[in-house]
Amino acid sequence: MTGRLRVTGRHAAVILLLIPLLYPIAWLFLASFKSGSEIVQSLALLPREYILDNYLALGDDLAGVPAWTFFVNSTIVAGACALANVASCSLAAYAFARLRFRMRGVLFAFTLATIMLPVHIITIPQYSLFQKLGMVDTFWPLILPKLLATDAFFIFLMVQFMRTIPRELDEAARLDGCGSIRIFGTIMLPLVRPALVTTAIFTFIWTWNDFFTQLIYLSSPERLTLPLALRLFIDTTDYNAFGPMLALSALAIVPILLFFAAFQRLLVEGFATSGLKG
């Protein structure tokens, strides 16, 4: 009985801690059913009257572009970045964790040191490079860096995961005539699936919510992503713009929640089994 009360108390404490964290999200969803004037004048959680006008307004063109275009653009960019990051970081991690080559430790340390490098330092040189290549106002400046294994955190995550896998598997595969590429594809990738899913989820979410990088490279209305599209609603002289803006914000959260819920088990498993081993 005492143990059951202790567990119940812990659950109650967790719920109390979650309330201030979940309140802004709940307010966002409920405020999307309010009128523009009520959003500005009232901070109440529940609307006085539920209306669907804010969602229906999204059917109209925004800056001459349908709202669904912004969802498609965000999906293309976030999905491509997730796939590219998984592919490049897994290859780099395999090299650091399994292959033997000169200066491996120095290069791995240098890679980890880039975690402390602010992204703003490389923004101007990177922009100049893509401008000379004629890639500004396209999705390529957002996707191409992910193909170069630039996220040291995910490389470290996968290296730690791969170090927990017995080397006897590699040796047995080499006796059967497998090379490094085949060992990577047939042995390593299936065993490090939780780490791959973790990388994909966080890359997708961070890219989906990214505003700074996309603001620098994208300017044409038909190429804007959701974070940039929300900026088009900002008009201090028109309260009616707040309703559709909150409605689009609420819809923008849904794919992230579904993506996280679908892979939650593998995400937890990836962190639980890769962190401090090796």
C-alpha positions as a Python dict, from the first residue, in 0.01 Angstrom:
ca = {
    (1, 'M'): (0, 0, 0),
    (2, 'T'): (283, 237, 87),
    (3, 'G'): (455, 163, -243),
    (4, 'R'): (136, 235, -437),
    (5, 'L'): (94, 569, -261),
    (6, 'R'): (454, 656, -338),
    (7, 'V'): (405, 582, -709),
    (8, 'T'): (80, 780, -713),
    (9, 'G'): (255, 1074, -548),
    (10, 'R'): (532, 1066, -808),
    (11, 'H'): (281, 1062, -1093),
    (12, 'A'): (93, 1354, -938),
    (13, 'A'): (417, 1551, -902),
    (14, 'V'): (506, 1486, -1266),
    (15, 'I'): (162, 1600, -1380),
    (16, 'L'): (195, 1921, -1176),
    (17, 'L'): (533, 1988, -1336),
    (18, 'L'): (389, 1930, -1683),
    (19, 'I'): (107, 2181, -1640),
    (20, 'P'): (320, 2496, -1689),
    (21, 'L'): (499, 2325, -1980),
    (22, 'L'): (184, 2217, -2162),
    (23, 'Y'): (-20, 2532, -2088),
    (24, 'P'): (126, 2739, -2377),
    (25, 'I'): (51, 2459, -2623),
    (26, 'A'): (-303, 2420, -2491),
    (27, 'W'): (-355, 2796, -2509),
    (28, 'L'): (-229, 2800, -2869),
    (29, 'F'): (-472, 2532, -2984),
    (30, 'L'): (-770, 2684, -2800),
    (31, 'A'): (-683, 3040, -2906),
    (32, 'S'): (-690, 2929, -3268),
    (33, 'F'): (-1068, 2903, -3225),
    (34, 'K'): (-1100, 3261, -3095),
    (35, 'S'): (-1169, 3576, -3291),
    (36, 'G'): (-886, 3820, -3348),
    (37, 'S'): (-1025, 4076, -3104),
    (38, 'E'): (-1071, 3815, -2830),
    (39, 'I'): (-712, 3693, -2873),
    (40, 'V'): (-582, 4043, -2811),
    (41, 'Q'): (-822, 4143, -2534),
    (42, 'S'): (-850, 3822, -2332),
    (43, 'L'): (-591, 3584, -2185),
    (44, 'A'): (-854, 3327, -2085),
    (45, 'L'): (-773, 2971, -2179),
    (46, 'L'): (-1118, 2880, -2310),
    (47, 'P'): (-1278, 3084, -2591),
    (48, 'R'): (-1607, 3259, -2528),
    (49, 'E'): (-1724, 3120, -2862),
    (50, 'Y'): (-1559, 2854, -3075),
    (51, 'I'): (-1524, 2959, -3438),
    (52, 'L'): (-1365, 2789, -3739),
    (53, 'D'): (-1312, 3107, -3939),
    (54, 'N'): (-939, 3108, -3863),
    (55, 'Y'): (-891, 2765, -4018),
    (56, 'L'): (-1121, 2843, -4309),
    (57, 'A'): (-915, 3157, -4378),
    (58, 'L'): (-613, 2936, -4446),
    (59, 'G'): (-788, 2825, -4763),
    (60, 'D'): (-722, 3171, -4907),
    (61, 'D'): (-389, 3247, -5070),
    (62, 'L'): (-121, 3406, -4854),
    (63, 'A'): (105, 3638, -5056),
    (64, 'G'): (-41, 3472, -5364),
    (65, 'V'): (53, 3120, -5246),
    (66, 'P'): (-184, 2852, -5106),
    (67, 'A'): (-118, 2759, -4743),
    (68, 'W'): (-61, 2392, -4828),
    (69, 'T'): (246, 2496, -5031),
    (70, 'F'): (423, 2599, -4711),
    (71, 'F'): (356, 2256, -4560),
    (72, 'V'): (494, 2086, -4872),
    (73, 'N'): (806, 2303, -4865),
    (74, 'S'): (870, 2234, -4497),
    (75, 'T'): (815, 1862, -4548),
    (76, 'I'): (1059, 1851, -4841),
    (77, 'V'): (1331, 2045, -4655),
    (78, 'A'): (1291, 1867, -4319),
    (79, 'G'): (1261, 1520, -4475),
    (80, 'A'): (1560, 1569, -4704),
    (81, 'C'): (1772, 1708, -4421),
    (82, 'A'): (1679, 1414, -4197),
    (83, 'L'): (1772, 1155, -4461),
    (84, 'A'): (2093, 1335, -4555),
    (85, 'N'): (2200, 1375, -4193),
    (86, 'V'): (2134, 1009, -4113),
    (87, 'A'): (2334, 894, -4416),
    (88, 'S'): (2636, 1122, -4369),
    (89, 'C'): (2661, 1102, -3989),
    (90, 'S'): (2630, 723, -3989),
    (91, 'L'): (2914, 691, -4242),
    (92, 'A'): (3136, 929, -4043),
    (93, 'A'): (3053, 751, -3716),
    (94, 'Y'): (3134, 412, -3868),
    (95, 'A'): (3473, 540, -3980),
    (96, 'F'): (3557, 677, -3635),
    (97, 'A'): (3421, 376, -3446),
    (98, 'R'): (3539, 84, -3660),
    (99, 'L'): (3805, 179, -3915),
    (100, 'R'): (4174, 229, -3842),
    (101, 'F'): (4348, 523, -4007),
    (102, 'R'): (4607, 784, -3919),
    (103, 'M'): (4503, 1079, -3698),
    (104, 'R'): (4166, 919, -3628),
    (105, 'G'): (4165, 1041, -3268),
    (106, 'V'): (4270, 1394, -3365),
    (107, 'L'): (4004, 1421, -3633),
    (108, 'F'): (3737, 1288, -3397),
    (109, 'A'): (3838, 1540, -3129),
    (110, 'F'): (3831, 1818, -3388),
    (111, 'T'): (3484, 1706, -3496),
    (112, 'L'): (3356, 1717, -3139),
    (113, 'A'): (3514, 2061, -3090),
    (114, 'T'): (3292, 2200, -3365),
    (115, 'I'): (2996, 2155, -3128),
    (116, 'M'): (3121, 2464, -2944),
    (117, 'L'): (3140, 2666, -3267),
    (118, 'P'): (2846, 2910, -3300),
    (119, 'V'): (2661, 2866, -3627),
    (120, 'H'): (2667, 3244, -3685),
    (121, 'I'): (3044, 3235, -3742),
    (122, 'I'): (3008, 3037, -4066),
    (123, 'T'): (2688, 3205, -4185),
    (124, 'I'): (2851, 3475, -4400),
    (125, 'P'): (3116, 3252, -4567),
    (126, 'Q'): (2852, 2988, -4630),
    (127, 'Y'): (2613, 3241, -4782),
    (128, 'S'): (2888, 3378, -5008),
    (129, 'L'): (2966, 3026, -5129),
    (130, 'F'): (2607, 2938, -5213),
    (131, 'Q'): (2554, 3277, -5376),
    (132, 'K'): (2846, 3216, -5612),
    (133, 'L'): (2703, 2872, -5690),
    (134, 'G'): (2366, 3030, -5772),
    (135, 'M'): (2183, 2833, -5505),
    (136, 'V'): (2035, 3120, -5302),
    (137, 'D'): (1654, 3113, -5292),
    (138, 'T'): (1655, 2735, -5338),
    (139, 'F'): (1637, 2447, -5093),
    (140, 'W'): (1993, 2333, -5167),
    (141, 'P'): (2171, 2557, -4911),
    (142, 'L'): (1953, 2397, -4642),
    (143, 'I'): (2010, 2037, -4755),
    (144, 'L'): (2366, 2017, -4889),
    (145, 'P'): (2542, 2086, -4553),
    (146, 'K'): (2362, 1786, -4406),
    (147, 'L'): (2530, 1562, -4665),
    (148, 'L'): (2872, 1659, -4523),
    (149, 'A'): (2824, 1521, -4169),
    (150, 'T'): (2832, 1865, -4008),
    (151, 'D'): (2633, 1769, -3694),
    (152, 'A'): (2902, 1649, -3456),
    (153, 'F'): (2650, 1565, -3183),
    (154, 'F'): (2486, 1294, -3393),
    (155, 'I'): (2825, 1159, -3501),
    (156, 'F'): (2921, 1127, -3135),
    (157, 'L'): (2586, 961, -3057),
    (158, 'M'): (2636, 697, -3326),
    (159, 'V'): (3002, 641, -3241),
    (160, 'Q'): (2909, 564, -2881),
    (161, 'F'): (2637, 330, -3001),
    (162, 'M'): (2864, 146, -3243),
    (163, 'R'): (3130, 98, -2978),
    (164, 'T'): (2886, -116, -2782),
    (165, 'I'): (2858, -364, -3072),
    (166, 'P'): (3106, -657, -3040),
    (167, 'R'): (3393, -644, -3289),
    (168, 'E'): (3360, -1019, -3329),
    (169, 'L'): (3073, -950, -3568),
    (170, 'D'): (3303, -749, -3793),
    (171, 'E'): (3574, -1014, -3781),
    (172, 'A'): (3330, -1293, -3865),
    (173, 'A'): (3197, -1092, -4158),
    (174, 'R'): (3549, -1028, -4289),
    (175, 'L'): (3624, -1402, -4273),
    (176, 'D'): (3319, -1450, -4496),
    (177, 'G'): (3465, -1204, -4746),
    (178, 'C'): (3271, -889, -4653),
    (179, 'G'): (3434, -551, -4701),
    (180, 'S'): (3388, -240, -4489),
    (181, 'I'): (3098, -108, -4696),
    (182, 'R'): (2908, -437, -4678),
    (183, 'I'): (2971, -469, -4304),
    (184, 'F'): (2838, -117, -4260),
    (185, 'G'): (2524, -184, -4464),
    (186, 'T'): (2434, -535, -4350),
    (187, 'I'): (2556, -544, -3988),
    (188, 'M'): (2598, -195, -3847),
    (189, 'L'): (2294, -15, -3983),
    (190, 'P'): (2037, -270, -3856),
    (191, 'L'): (2200, -278, -3511),
    (192, 'V'): (2220, 101, -3471),
    (193, 'R'): (1861, 164, -3581),
    (194, 'P'): (1763, 341, -3255),
    (195, 'A'): (2049, 589, -3301),
    (196, 'L'): (1949, 643, -3665),
    (197, 'V'): (1590, 711, -3565),
    (198, 'T'): (1705, 951, -3292),
    (199, 'T'): (1912, 1142, -3546),
    (200, 'A'): (1625, 1151, -3795),
    (201, 'I'): (1370, 1273, -3539),
    (202, 'F'): (1579, 1556, -3399),
    (203, 'T'): (1703, 1665, -3742),
    (204, 'F'): (1345, 1671, -3872),
    (205, 'I'): (1216, 1870, -3574),
    (206, 'W'): (1504, 2118, -3569),
    (207, 'T'): (1479, 2176, -3944),
    (208, 'W'): (1100, 2204, -3932),
    (209, 'N'): (1125, 2475, -3664),
    (210, 'D'): (1431, 2650, -3808),
    (211, 'F'): (1373, 3017, -3886),
    (212, 'F'): (1715, 3181, -3903),
    (213, 'T'): (1876, 2971, -4177),
    (214, 'Q'): (1564, 2957, -4391),
    (215, 'L'): (1518, 3333, -4357),
    (216, 'I'): (1867, 3389, -4499),
    (217, 'Y'): (1834, 3168, -4806),
    (218, 'L'): (1464, 3174, -4900),
    (219, 'S'): (1285, 3482, -5030),
    (220, 'S'): (1035, 3384, -5300),
    (221, 'P'): (684, 3333, -5156),
    (222, 'E'): (638, 2999, -5335),
    (223, 'R'): (953, 2862, -5166),
    (224, 'L'): (882, 2978, -4811),
    (225, 'T'): (853, 2722, -4532),
    (226, 'L'): (606, 2734, -4244),
    (227, 'P'): (822, 2941, -4001),
    (228, 'L'): (866, 3206, -4271),
    (229, 'A'): (501, 3189, -4375),
    (230, 'L'): (391, 3268, -4019),
    (231, 'R'): (584, 3593, -4041),
    (232, 'L'): (355, 3704, -4325),
    (233, 'F'): (65, 3724, -4079),
    (234, 'I'): (237, 3988, -3865),
    (235, 'D'): (40, 4310, -3905),
    (236, 'T'): (8, 4537, -3602),
    (237, 'T'): (-281, 4725, -3764),
    (238, 'D'): (-506, 4422, -3820),
    (239, 'Y'): (-619, 4210, -3524),
    (240, 'N'): (-790, 3965, -3759),
    (241, 'A'): (-449, 3833, -3872),
    (242, 'F'): (-376, 3684, -3531),
    (243, 'G'): (-645, 3418, -3562),
    (244, 'P'): (-521, 3260, -3888),
    (245, 'M'): (-163, 3291, -3764),
    (246, 'L'): (-243, 3086, -3452),
    (247, 'A'): (-442, 2838, -3660),
    (248, 'L'): (-144, 2784, -3892),
    (249, 'S'): (85, 2758, -3588),
    (250, 'A'): (-138, 2490, -3437),
    (251, 'L'): (-137, 2293, -3763),
    (252, 'A'): (241, 2329, -3786),
    (253, 'I'): (282, 2150, -3453),
    (254, 'V'): (73, 1847, -3554),
    (255, 'P'): (332, 1682, -3787),
    (256, 'I'): (600, 1712, -3518),
    (257, 'L'): (377, 1552, -3256),
    (258, 'L'): (283, 1267, -3491),
    (259, 'F'): (645, 1215, -3596),
    (260, 'F'): (759, 1202, -3234),
    (261, 'A'): (475, 974, -3123),
    (262, 'A'): (542, 728, -3404),
    (263, 'F'): (908, 681, -3313),
    (264, 'Q'): (903, 754, -2939),
    (265, 'R'): (1006, 402, -2837),
    (266, 'L'): (1309, 396, -3065),
    (267, 'L'): (1401, 749, -2956),
    (268, 'V'): (1412, 653, -2588),
    (269, 'E'): (1597, 331, -2672),
    (270, 'G'): (1856, 527, -2870),
    (271, 'F'): (1942, 754, -2579),
    (272, 'A'): (1926, 475, -2322),
    (273, 'T'): (2169, 245, -2500),
    (274, 'S'): (2419, 484, -2655),
    (275, 'G'): (2510, 739, -2394),
    (276, 'L'): (2787, 634, -2161),
    (277, 'K'): (2909, 298, -2289),
    (278, 'G'): (3236, 230, -2464),
}
